PDB file of C-alpha atoms and ligand atoms in Angstrom:
ATOM      1  CA  MET A 192    -118.076  23.966 183.211  1.00 58.00           C
ATOM      2  CA  ALA A 193    -116.559  26.965 183.894  1.00 67.00           C
ATOM      3  CA  ARG A 194    -115.489  27.858 187.799  1.00 76.00           C
ATOM      4  CA  LYS A 195    -117.863  30.501 189.059  1.00 90.00           C
ATOM      5  CA  VAL A 196    -117.220  34.453 188.975  1.00 95.00           C
ATOM      6  CA  THR A 197    -117.642  35.559 193.538  1.00 96.00           C
ATOM      7  CA  LYS A 198    -114.303  38.117 192.708  1.00 97.00           C
ATOM      8  CA  ALA A 199    -114.785  42.076 190.690  1.00 98.00           C
ATOM      9  CA  ILE A 200    -112.196  44.389 190.596  1.00 98.00           C
ATOM     10  CA  PHE A 201    -113.141  47.932 190.199  1.00 97.00           C
ATOM     11  CA  PRO A 202    -110.355  49.867 189.507  1.00 96.00           C
ATOM     12  CA  VAL A 203    -111.450  53.902 190.503  1.00 93.00           C
ATOM     13  CA  ALA A 204    -107.774  55.054 191.220  1.00 91.00           C
ATOM     14  CA  GLY A 205    -107.848  57.796 188.355  1.00 85.00           C
ATOM     15  CA  LEU A 206    -107.932  61.065 189.183  1.00 82.00           C
ATOM     16  CA  GLY A 207    -110.997  62.190 187.036  1.00 81.00           C
ATOM     17  CA  THR A 208    -109.399  65.207 185.732  1.00 87.00           C
ATOM     18  CA  ARG A 209    -111.749  65.566 183.120  1.00 88.00           C
ATOM     19  CA  PHE A 210    -114.550  66.595 185.928  1.00 86.00           C
ATOM     20  CA  LEU A 211    -112.315  69.626 187.647  1.00 91.00           C
ATOM     21  CA  PRO A 212    -112.855  71.283 189.747  1.00 91.00           C
ATOM     22  CA  ALA A 213    -115.209  69.097 191.480  1.00 85.00           C
ATOM     23  CA  THR A 214    -112.499  65.959 192.002  1.00 86.00           C
ATOM     24  CA  LYS A 215    -110.256  68.400 193.849  1.00 86.00           C
ATOM     25  CA  SER A 216    -112.393  66.953 196.451  1.00 85.00           C
ATOM     26  CA  VAL A 217    -114.918  64.346 196.080  1.00 87.00           C
ATOM     27  CA  PRO A 218    -113.467  61.250 194.093  1.00 89.00           C
ATOM     28  CA  LYS A 219    -115.401  61.062 190.406  1.00 90.00           C
ATOM     29  CA  GLU A 220    -116.702  58.210 191.314  1.00 90.00           C
ATOM     30  CA  ILE A 221    -119.381  59.593 194.485  1.00 91.00           C
ATOM     31  CA  MET A 222    -120.064  62.013 191.938  1.00 91.00           C
ATOM     32  CA  THR A 223    -124.175  61.065 191.194  1.00 94.00           C
ATOM     33  CA  LEU A 224    -126.372  60.119 188.624  1.00 95.00           C
ATOM     34  CA  VAL A 225    -129.804  61.283 189.428  1.00 94.00           C
ATOM     35  CA  ASP A 226    -129.103  60.671 193.765  1.00 92.00           C
ATOM     36  CA  ARG A 227    -127.010  57.745 193.928  1.00 93.00           C
ATOM     37  CA  PRO A 228    -123.322  57.600 193.377  1.00 94.00           C
ATOM     38  CA  LEU A 229    -121.617  56.097 189.767  1.00 93.00           C
ATOM     39  CA  VAL A 230    -119.699  53.255 191.949  1.00 93.00           C
ATOM     40  CA  GLN A 231    -123.385  52.071 193.677  1.00 94.00           C
ATOM     41  CA  TYR A 232    -124.298  51.273 190.011  1.00 95.00           C
ATOM     42  CA  ALA A 233    -121.338  49.512 189.011  1.00 96.00           C
ATOM     43  CA  ILE A 234    -122.369  47.553 192.655  1.00 95.00           C
ATOM     44  CA  ASP A 235    -125.089  46.877 192.435  1.00 94.00           C
ATOM     45  CA  GLU A 236    -124.900  45.054 188.368  1.00 96.00           C
ATOM     46  CA  ALA A 237    -121.994  43.179 190.020  1.00 96.00           C
ATOM     47  CA  ARG A 238    -124.061  41.615 192.690  1.00 95.00           C
ATOM     48  CA  ALA A 239    -126.930  40.831 190.744  1.00 94.00           C
ATOM     49  CA  ALA A 240    -124.335  39.088 188.750  1.00 95.00           C
ATOM     50  CA  GLY A 241    -123.790  37.225 192.397  1.00 95.00           C
ATOM     51  CA  ILE A 242    -120.416  38.286 192.474  1.00 96.00           C
ATOM     52  CA  THR A 243    -119.774  38.419 197.318  1.00 95.00           C
ATOM     53  CA  GLU A 244    -115.923  40.170 196.771  1.00 96.00           C
ATOM     54  CA  PHE A 245    -115.679  43.483 195.695  1.00 97.00           C
ATOM     55  CA  ILE A 246    -111.765  44.667 195.565  1.00 97.00           C
ATOM     56  CA  PHE A 247    -111.489  48.392 194.933  1.00 96.00           C
ATOM     57  CA  VAL A 248    -108.049  49.331 193.290  1.00 96.00           C
ATOM     58  CA  THR A 249    -107.511  53.321 194.948  1.00 94.00           C
ATOM     59  CA  SER A 250    -105.557  55.801 195.033  1.00 92.00           C
ATOM     60  CA  ARG A 251    -104.019  58.852 197.495  1.00 88.00           C
ATOM     61  CA  GLY A 252    -107.428  61.241 197.928  1.00 83.00           C
ATOM     62  CA  LYS A 253    -109.785  58.322 197.190  1.00 86.00           C
ATOM     63  CA  SER A 254    -110.864  58.004 200.972  1.00 85.00           C
ATOM     64  CA  ALA A 255    -114.242  59.475 200.646  1.00 87.00           C
ATOM     65  CA  LEU A 256    -115.201  56.068 198.862  1.00 88.00           C
ATOM     66  CA  GLU A 257    -114.616  53.945 201.453  1.00 87.00           C
ATOM     67  CA  ASP A 258    -116.791  56.099 203.835  1.00 87.00           C
ATOM     68  CA  TYR A 259    -119.387  55.965 201.134  1.00 88.00           C
ATOM     69  CA  PHE A 260    -119.633  51.829 201.675  1.00 87.00           C
ATOM     70  CA  ASP A 261    -119.220  52.087 205.690  1.00 83.00           C
ATOM     71  CA  HIS A 262    -122.783  51.491 207.787  1.00 83.00           C
ATOM     72  CA  ASN A 263    -123.559  54.575 208.943  1.00 84.00           C
ATOM     73  CA  GLN A 264    -125.367  54.075 211.980  1.00 86.00           C
ATOM     74  CA  ILE A 265    -126.256  57.661 213.242  1.00 89.00           C
ATOM     75  CA  LEU A 266    -128.285  57.964 210.184  1.00 88.00           C
ATOM     76  CA  GLU A 267    -129.654  54.705 210.440  1.00 89.00           C
ATOM     77  CA  GLN A 268    -130.555  55.440 213.769  1.00 90.00           C
ATOM     78  CA  SER A 269    -132.237  58.915 212.610  1.00 90.00           C
ATOM     79  CA  LEU A 270    -134.243  57.808 210.113  1.00 89.00           C
ATOM     80  CA  LYS A 271    -135.533  54.667 212.190  1.00 89.00           C
ATOM     81  CA  GLU A 272    -136.587  57.138 215.077  1.00 91.00           C
ATOM     82  CA  LYS A 273    -138.453  59.384 212.481  1.00 90.00           C
ATOM     83  CA  GLY A 274    -140.557  56.211 210.717  1.00 88.00           C
ATOM     84  CA  LYS A 275    -138.755  56.983 207.482  1.00 89.00           C
ATOM     85  CA  ASP A 276    -138.771  53.516 206.358  1.00 89.00           C
ATOM     86  CA  GLU A 277    -138.574  54.261 202.328  1.00 88.00           C
ATOM     87  CA  LEU A 278    -135.332  56.297 202.566  1.00 89.00           C
ATOM     88  CA  LEU A 279    -134.033  53.116 205.518  1.00 90.00           C
ATOM     89  CA  LYS A 280    -134.442  50.741 202.521  1.00 90.00           C
ATOM     90  CA  THR A 281    -132.597  53.349 200.417  1.00 87.00           C
ATOM     91  CA  LEU A 282    -130.103  53.603 202.675  1.00 86.00           C
ATOM     92  CA  ASN A 283    -129.749  49.738 203.738  1.00 86.00           C
ATOM     93  CA  ALA A 284    -129.773  48.598 199.974  1.00 85.00           C
ATOM     94  CA  THR A 285    -125.844  49.873 199.994  1.00 85.00           C
ATOM     95  CA  ASN A 286    -125.111  48.445 203.064  1.00 85.00           C
ATOM     96  CA  MET A 287    -121.929  46.144 202.078  1.00 86.00           C
ATOM     97  CA  GLU A 288    -121.430  42.957 204.299  1.00 85.00           C
ATOM     98  CA  SER A 289    -118.264  43.151 206.802  1.00 85.00           C
ATOM     99  CA  GLY A 290    -115.246  41.783 204.810  1.00 89.00           C
ATOM    100  CA  ALA A 291    -117.157  41.804 201.260  1.00 93.00           C
ATOM    101  CA  ILE A 292    -114.848  45.062 201.086  1.00 94.00           C
ATOM    102  CA  ALA A 293    -110.812  45.101 200.302  1.00 95.00           C
ATOM    103  CA  TYR A 294    -108.956  47.819 198.776  1.00 94.00           C
ATOM    104  CA  ILE A 295    -105.799  47.952 197.484  1.00 95.00           C
ATOM    105  CA  ARG A 296    -103.779  50.973 196.762  1.00 94.00           C
ATOM    106  CA  GLN A 297    -101.829  52.013 193.072  1.00 94.00           C
ATOM    107  CA  HIS A 298     -99.061  53.968 194.135  1.00 90.00           C
ATOM    108  CA  LYS A 299     -98.526  55.025 190.831  1.00 90.00           C
ATOM    109  CA  ALA A 300    -100.751  55.745 187.719  1.00 89.00           C
ATOM    110  CA  LEU A 301     -98.758  53.097 185.881  1.00 92.00           C
ATOM    111  CA  GLY A 302    -102.078  52.225 183.925  1.00 94.00           C
ATOM    112  CA  LEU A 303    -105.333  49.884 184.161  1.00 96.00           C
ATOM    113  CA  GLY A 304    -103.320  46.383 183.496  1.00 96.00           C
ATOM    114  CA  HIS A 305    -100.893  48.090 186.160  1.00 96.00           C
ATOM    115  CA  ALA A 306    -104.276  48.736 188.580  1.00 96.00           C
ATOM    116  CA  VAL A 307    -105.579  45.081 188.256  1.00 97.00           C
ATOM    117  CA  TRP A 308    -102.299  43.313 188.594  1.00 96.00           C
ATOM    118  CA  CYS A 309    -102.226  45.385 191.535  1.00 96.00           C
ATOM    119  CA  ALA A 310    -105.510  43.211 192.991  1.00 96.00           C
ATOM    120  CA  ARG A 311    -103.362  40.154 192.066  1.00 96.00           C
ATOM    121  CA  ARG A 312    -103.058  37.946 195.330  1.00 95.00           C
ATOM    122  CA  LEU A 313    -106.730  38.680 196.303  1.00 95.00           C
ATOM    123  CA  ILE A 314    -107.538  36.608 192.962  1.00 95.00           C
ATOM    124  CA  GLY A 315    -105.190  33.999 193.375  1.00 90.00           C
ATOM    125  CA  ASP A 316    -106.632  31.377 191.233  1.00 93.00           C
ATOM    126  CA  GLU A 317    -109.661  31.771 190.734  1.00 94.00           C
ATOM    127  CA  PRO A 318    -111.834  33.635 187.209  1.00 96.00           C
ATOM    128  CA  PHE A 319    -112.591  37.283 188.151  1.00 97.00           C
ATOM    129  CA  ALA A 320    -114.416  40.278 187.002  1.00 98.00           C
ATOM    130  CA  VAL A 321    -113.261  43.791 185.877  1.00 98.00           C
ATOM    131  CA  MET A 322    -115.416  46.758 185.709  1.00 98.00           C
ATOM    132  CA  LEU A 323    -115.032  50.168 184.963  1.00 97.00           C
ATOM    133  CA  PRO A 324    -117.606  52.184 186.575  1.00 95.00           C
ATOM    134  CA  ASP A 325    -117.241  55.135 184.442  1.00 94.00           C
ATOM    135  CA  ASP A 326    -118.920  53.021 181.888  1.00 97.00           C
ATOM    136  CA  VAL A 327    -122.776  52.950 183.211  1.00 97.00           C
ATOM    137  CA  ILE A 328    -125.084  50.340 181.484  1.00 96.00           C
ATOM    138  CA  ALA A 329    -128.416  50.891 181.319  1.00 95.00           C
ATOM    139  CA  ALA A 330    -130.274  47.393 180.619  1.00 95.00           C
ATOM    140  CA  GLU A 331    -132.680  44.952 181.492  1.00 94.00           C
ATOM    141  CA  LYS A 332    -130.803  42.058 182.628  1.00 96.00           C
ATOM    142  CA  PRO A 333    -127.473  43.494 184.046  1.00 96.00           C
ATOM    143  CA  CYS A 334    -124.639  43.314 181.760  1.00 97.00           C
ATOM    144  CA  LEU A 335    -122.233  41.212 183.956  1.00 97.00           C
ATOM    145  CA  GLN A 336    -125.380  39.166 184.613  1.00 97.00           C
ATOM    146  CA  GLN A 337    -125.567  38.582 180.406  1.00 97.00           C
ATOM    147  CA  MET A 338    -121.698  37.538 180.281  1.00 97.00           C
ATOM    148  CA  ILE A 339    -121.953  35.890 182.973  1.00 96.00           C
ATOM    149  CA  GLU A 340    -124.330  33.339 182.100  1.00 95.00           C
ATOM    150  CA  ALA A 341    -122.589  33.378 178.210  1.00 95.00           C
ATOM    151  CA  TYR A 342    -119.162  33.071 180.168  1.00 94.00           C
ATOM    152  CA  GLU A 343    -120.726  29.834 181.607  1.00 92.00           C
ATOM    153  CA  GLU A 344    -121.242  28.471 178.285  1.00 90.00           C
ATOM    154  CA  THR A 345    -118.108  29.769 176.767  1.00 92.00           C
ATOM    155  CA  GLY A 346    -115.132  29.735 179.334  1.00 92.00           C
ATOM    156  CA  GLY A 347    -111.929  31.484 178.305  1.00 93.00           C
ATOM    157  CA  ASN A 348    -112.014  35.309 178.692  1.00 96.00           C
ATOM    158  CA  MET A 349    -115.131  37.165 177.772  1.00 97.00           C
ATOM    159  CA  VAL A 350    -115.039  41.067 177.473  1.00 98.00           C
ATOM    160  CA  ALA A 351    -118.109  43.271 176.423  1.00 98.00           C
ATOM    161  CA  THR A 352    -118.205  45.110 173.027  1.00 98.00           C
ATOM    162  CA  MET A 353    -119.758  47.185 171.258  1.00 96.00           C
ATOM    163  CA  GLU A 354    -119.824  48.500 167.646  1.00 96.00           C
ATOM    164  CA  VAL A 355    -117.802  52.422 167.660  1.00 96.00           C
ATOM    165  CA  PRO A 356    -117.948  54.798 165.062  1.00 96.00           C
ATOM    166  CA  PRO A 357    -114.808  53.766 163.063  1.00 94.00           C
ATOM    167  CA  GLU A 358    -113.416  57.425 163.457  1.00 95.00           C
ATOM    168  CA  LYS A 359    -113.712  56.887 167.414  1.00 95.00           C
ATOM    169  CA  THR A 360    -111.521  53.543 168.015  1.00 96.00           C
ATOM    170  CA  SER A 361    -108.690  55.079 169.349  1.00 95.00           C
ATOM    171  CA  SER A 362    -110.156  55.834 172.694  1.00 95.00           C
ATOM    172  CA  TYR A 363    -110.974  52.491 172.998  1.00 96.00           C
ATOM    173  CA  GLY A 364    -109.653  48.644 173.300  1.00 97.00           C
ATOM    174  CA  VAL A 365    -110.504  47.309 169.945  1.00 97.00           C
ATOM    175  CA  LEU A 366    -111.317  43.666 168.623  1.00 97.00           C
ATOM    176  CA  ASP A 367    -109.647  41.106 165.912  1.00 96.00           C
ATOM    177  CA  VAL A 368    -113.251  39.961 164.800  1.00 92.00           C
ATOM    178  CA  GLY A 369    -112.972  36.136 164.284  1.00 88.00           C
ATOM    179  CA  ASP A 370    -115.862  34.080 164.306  1.00 84.00           C
ATOM    180  CA  ASN A 371    -119.573  34.728 165.197  1.00 88.00           C
ATOM    181  CA  ILE A 372    -121.544  32.878 168.080  1.00 87.00           C
ATOM    182  CA  GLY A 373    -124.318  34.149 168.610  1.00 86.00           C
ATOM    183  CA  THR A 374    -124.282  37.406 170.676  1.00 90.00           C
ATOM    184  CA  ALA A 375    -120.634  36.641 171.337  1.00 93.00           C
ATOM    185  CA  VAL A 376    -117.552  36.971 168.647  1.00 94.00           C
ATOM    186  CA  ARG A 377    -114.200  34.660 169.089  1.00 95.00           C
ATOM    187  CA  ALA A 378    -111.637  37.136 168.570  1.00 96.00           C
ATOM    188  CA  ARG A 379    -108.270  36.801 166.612  1.00 96.00           C
ATOM    189  CA  GLY A 380    -106.955  39.724 168.890  1.00 96.00           C
ATOM    190  CA  MET A 381    -106.739  43.321 169.922  1.00 97.00           C
ATOM    191  CA  VAL A 382    -105.249  46.947 170.146  1.00 96.00           C
ATOM    192  CA  GLU A 383    -105.697  49.011 172.499  1.00 96.00           C
ATOM    193  CA  LYS A 384    -106.538  52.904 171.573  1.00 96.00           C
ATOM    194  CA  PRO A 385    -105.562  52.200 167.025  1.00 96.00           C
ATOM    195  CA  LYS A 386    -106.220  55.071 164.980  1.00 96.00           C
ATOM    196  CA  PRO A 387    -108.553  54.446 162.670  1.00 95.00           C
ATOM    197  CA  GLU A 388    -107.240  53.390 159.641  1.00 95.00           C
ATOM    198  CA  GLU A 389    -105.006  50.820 161.694  1.00 95.00           C
ATOM    199  CA  ALA A 390    -107.891  49.494 163.959  1.00 95.00           C
ATOM    200  CA  PRO A 391    -108.519  45.643 162.977  1.00 96.00           C
ATOM    201  CA  SER A 392    -112.829  46.864 163.250  1.00 95.00           C
ATOM    202  CA  ASN A 393    -114.550  48.984 164.725  1.00 95.00           C
ATOM    203  CA  LEU A 394    -115.728  46.374 167.619  1.00 96.00           C
ATOM    204  CA  ALA A 395    -114.761  48.093 170.705  1.00 97.00           C
ATOM    205  CA  VAL A 396    -113.992  46.662 174.134  1.00 98.00           C
ATOM    206  CA  ILE A 397    -116.391  48.234 177.106  1.00 97.00           C
ATOM    207  CA  GLY A 398    -115.485  47.896 180.757  1.00 97.00           C
ATOM    208  CA  ARG A 399    -116.699  44.735 181.382  1.00 98.00           C
ATOM    209  CA  TYR A 400    -114.224  42.031 181.143  1.00 98.00           C
ATOM    210  CA  ILE A 401    -114.714  37.838 182.981  1.00 98.00           C
ATOM    211  CA  LEU A 402    -110.731  37.220 182.891  1.00 97.00           C
ATOM    212  CA  ARG A 403    -108.807  34.419 183.869  1.00 96.00           C
ATOM    213  CA  PRO A 404    -106.314  34.437 186.078  1.00 96.00           C
ATOM    214  CA  SER A 405    -103.532  33.646 183.360  1.00 96.00           C
ATOM    215  CA  VAL A 406    -104.297  37.262 182.243  1.00 96.00           C
ATOM    216  CA  LEU A 407    -102.379  38.024 185.535  1.00 96.00           C
ATOM    217  CA  TYR A 408     -99.724  36.220 184.694  1.00 95.00           C
ATOM    218  CA  ASN A 409     -98.707  38.308 181.836  1.00 95.00           C
ATOM    219  CA  LEU A 410     -99.507  41.434 183.763  1.00 93.00           C
ATOM    220  CA  ASN A 411     -96.605  40.429 185.563  1.00 89.00           C
ATOM    221  CA  GLN A 412     -94.021  41.298 183.287  1.00 82.00           C
ATOM    222  CA  ASN A 413     -95.241  44.872 183.482  1.00 77.00           C
ATOM    223  CA  LYS A 414     -94.833  45.832 180.261  1.00 84.00           C
ATOM    224  CA  LEU A 415     -95.879  49.375 178.356  1.00 87.00           C
ATOM    225  CA  GLY A 416     -97.985  49.328 175.629  1.00 86.00           C
ATOM    226  CA  SER A 417    -100.284  52.218 174.543  1.00 88.00           C
ATOM    227  CA  GLY A 418     -99.903  55.878 175.774  1.00 85.00           C
ATOM    228  CA  GLY A 419     -96.542  54.213 178.260  1.00 88.00           C
ATOM    229  CA  GLU A 420     -98.900  52.623 180.522  1.00 91.00           C
ATOM    230  CA  ILE A 421     -99.032  48.783 181.578  1.00 94.00           C
ATOM    231  CA  GLN A 422    -102.571  47.706 179.390  1.00 95.00           C
ATOM    232  CA  LEU A 423    -104.985  45.716 180.348  1.00 97.00           C
ATOM    233  CA  THR A 424    -105.972  44.951 176.217  1.00 97.00           C
ATOM    234  CA  ASP A 425    -102.345  43.615 176.052  1.00 96.00           C
ATOM    235  CA  ALA A 426    -102.512  41.093 178.807  1.00 96.00           C
ATOM    236  CA  ILE A 427    -105.611  39.847 177.212  1.00 97.00           C
ATOM    237  CA  ALA A 428    -104.344  39.969 173.777  1.00 96.00           C
ATOM    238  CA  GLU A 429    -101.063  38.106 175.058  1.00 95.00           C
ATOM    239  CA  ASP A 430    -103.575  35.043 176.105  1.00 96.00           C
ATOM    240  CA  ILE A 431    -105.447  34.810 172.491  1.00 96.00           C
ATOM    241  CA  ARG A 432    -101.962  34.498 171.748  1.00 95.00           C
ATOM    242  CA  ASN A 433    -101.058  31.646 173.838  1.00 95.00           C
ATOM    243  CA  GLY A 434    -104.297  30.059 172.411  1.00 95.00           C
ATOM    244  CA  VAL A 435    -106.683  30.706 175.219  1.00 95.00           C
ATOM    245  CA  PRO A 436    -109.990  31.796 173.569  1.00 95.00           C
ATOM    246  CA  VAL A 437    -111.447  34.919 173.838  1.00 97.00           C
ATOM    247  CA  PHE A 438    -115.246  36.470 173.697  1.00 97.00           C
ATOM    248  CA  GLY A 439    -116.372  39.878 172.229  1.00 97.00           C
ATOM    249  CA  TYR A 440    -120.033  39.177 174.392  1.00 97.00           C
ATOM    250  CA  LYS A 441    -122.646  42.037 172.946  1.00 96.00           C
ATOM    251  CA  PHE A 442    -124.351  43.450 175.172  1.00 96.00           C
ATOM    252  CA  ASP A 443    -127.953  43.958 175.280  1.00 96.00           C
ATOM    253  CA  GLY A 444    -128.370  46.872 176.878  1.00 96.00           C
ATOM    254  CA  GLN A 445    -127.073  51.122 176.553  1.00 96.00           C
ATOM    255  CA  ARG A 446    -123.892  52.116 177.657  1.00 97.00           C
ATOM    256  CA  PHE A 447    -123.226  56.268 178.838  1.00 97.00           C
ATOM    257  CA  ASP A 448    -119.570  57.042 178.843  1.00 96.00           C
ATOM    258  CA  CYS A 449    -118.825  58.639 182.415  1.00 95.00           C
ATOM    259  CA  GLY A 450    -115.908  59.263 182.165  1.00 93.00           C
ATOM    260  CA  SER A 451    -116.671  62.517 179.776  1.00 93.00           C
ATOM    261  CA  LYS A 452    -119.340  64.994 180.883  1.00 94.00           C
ATOM    262  CA  ALA A 453    -121.515  64.918 177.572  1.00 95.00           C
ATOM    263  CA  GLY A 454    -122.014  61.210 178.297  1.00 96.00           C
ATOM    264  CA  PHE A 455    -122.276  61.963 182.281  1.00 96.00           C
ATOM    265  CA  LEU A 456    -124.886  63.956 181.918  1.00 96.00           C
ATOM    266  CA  GLN A 457    -126.822  62.057 178.866  1.00 96.00           C
ATOM    267  CA  ALA A 458    -126.852  59.380 182.032  1.00 97.00           C
ATOM    268  CA  THR A 459    -128.557  61.703 184.402  1.00 96.00           C
ATOM    269  CA  VAL A 460    -131.524  62.545 181.945  1.00 96.00           C
ATOM    270  CA  ALA A 461    -131.866  58.450 180.787  1.00 96.00           C
ATOM    271  CA  PHE A 462    -131.989  57.822 184.456  1.00 95.00           C
ATOM    272  CA  ALA A 463    -134.252  60.774 185.824  1.00 96.00           C
ATOM    273  CA  LEU A 464    -136.572  59.904 182.630  1.00 95.00           C
ATOM    274  CA  ALA A 465    -136.663  56.261 184.147  1.00 93.00           C
ATOM    275  CA  ARG A 466    -137.791  57.009 187.226  1.00 94.00           C
ATOM    276  CA  ASP A 467    -141.704  57.335 188.737  1.00 94.00           C
ATOM    277  CA  ASP A 468    -141.106  60.534 190.838  1.00 93.00           C
ATOM    278  CA  LEU A 469    -139.362  62.378 188.136  1.00 95.00           C
ATOM    279  CA  ARG A 470    -140.053  61.875 184.619  1.00 95.00           C
ATOM    280  CA  GLU A 471    -143.215  64.014 184.402  1.00 95.00           C
ATOM    281  CA  ASP A 472    -141.400  67.183 185.071  1.00 94.00           C
ATOM    282  CA  LEU A 473    -138.232  66.358 183.114  1.00 94.00           C
ATOM    283  CA  GLN A 474    -140.160  65.441 179.889  1.00 93.00           C
ATOM    284  CA  GLU A 475    -141.720  68.694 180.400  1.00 92.00           C
ATOM    285  CA  TYR A 476    -138.631  70.866 181.452  1.00 92.00           C
ATOM    286  CA  LEU A 477    -137.240  69.046 178.287  1.00 92.00           C
ATOM    287  CA  HIS A 478    -140.110  69.803 176.060  1.00 91.00           C
ATOM    288  CA  ASP A 479    -139.777  73.360 176.293  1.00 89.00           C
ATOM    289  CA  VAL A 480    -136.232  73.704 176.555  1.00 88.00           C
ATOM    290  CA  ILE A 481    -135.874  72.567 173.505  1.00 88.00           C
ATOM    291  CA  VAL A 482    -139.246  73.468 171.914  1.00 86.00           C
ATOM    292  CA  THR A 483    -139.838  76.881 173.078  1.00 80.00           C
ATOM    293  CA  GLY A 484    -136.309  77.604 173.502  1.00 75.00           C
ATOM    294  CA  GLN A 485    -137.415  78.951 177.343  1.00 72.00           C
ATOM    295  CA  ALA A 486    -138.046  76.286 180.296  1.00 64.00           C
ATOM    296  CA  ALA A 487    -141.079  76.946 181.773  1.00 57.00           C
ATOM    297  CA  GLN A 488    -140.839  78.158 185.531  1.00 56.00           C
TER     298      GLN A 488
HETATM  299  C1  G1P B 104    -110.239  51.534 179.478  1.00 97.09           C
HETATM  300  C2  G1P B 104    -109.489  50.298 178.524  1.00 97.09           C
HETATM  301  C3  G1P B 104    -109.856  50.174 177.244  1.00 97.09           C
HETATM  302  C4  G1P B 104    -111.544  50.193 176.887  1.00 97.09           C
HETATM  303  C5  G1P B 104    -112.020  51.420 177.873  1.00 97.09           C
HETATM  304  C6  G1P B 104    -113.755  51.232 177.507  1.00 97.09           C
HETATM  305  O1  G1P B 104    -109.981  52.841 178.396  1.00 97.09           O
HETATM  306  O2  G1P B 104    -108.065  50.225 178.111  1.00 97.09           O
HETATM  307  O3  G1P B 104    -109.356  49.376 176.140  1.00 97.09           O
HETATM  308  O4  G1P B 104    -112.021  50.353 175.239  1.00 97.09           O
HETATM  309  O5  G1P B 104    -111.674  51.475 179.810  1.00 97.09           O
HETATM  310  O6  G1P B 104    -114.067  51.991 178.248  1.00 97.09           O
HETATM  311  P1  G1P B 104    -109.902  54.478 178.801  1.00 97.09           P
HETATM  312  O7  G1P B 104    -111.147  54.738 178.518  1.00 97.09           O
HETATM  313  O8  G1P B 104    -109.681  53.602 180.590  1.00 97.09           O
HETATM  314  O9  G1P B 104    -108.905  55.105 178.418  1.00 97.09           O
END
């Protein structure tokens, strides 16, 4: 039986330059989809999957992220005094237990593999999850939970996958696909950001991983890969070569690439439409804009 996964790494050291000027002073992960920061979606998904230790790999300029996870006692007290119970509940749901979160600094932007490796001492000798908060996944059962359930049967390493248009492979890690086993495929290899003509398939890695500590040992060598960066994909591919099984899990859900403006806007609309308090007004607005080219006042 596979060992329980209780730790997750959240690499959040990126500069978020695609969202300048906003990210000049606001970490990208704090930017809101409707009224919740991007990172809250990842945290909620991790919690639903049984994660109890949250490791953030940060960088200079991310202190707003640390503040966000602090309990805001003044605000809590004020909401309590005013009897604003619903808001208090919303606020309390974001509170993290003391000691549940750890922050590690990535001192240099050397790539995703390096960011994950920075957390190695906090992981030790256990399987762990990696979640990229830019990839927001709307799903009835949270994606990481789906993966953990599958992983309990398979063991090994597991990455979330979905098909992408063949011309988009150069934006993703891509699987060389082996046997199909229900909702997962066994990977024969993995390549980071291959050109379409060199891609082994169009099955792309999406930002959810369950990894064995052997991946961290592979990262010890600090080998540079695609884009001159230390790639997580390469370290997982090395495990495949060493005979460790790697599975691509075809999750049930819709993924939004919130690292791009278009993806962020789409997620905003999708999450707003899923909310009872916003749906009707927004639907009416969208309908008017699309059908008449004019929004109702
Ligand atoms: C990272 C990974 C890539 C993966 C992608 C998913 O790339 O390196 O393998 O497919 O996330 O979003 P990035 O988007 O950080 O360039």
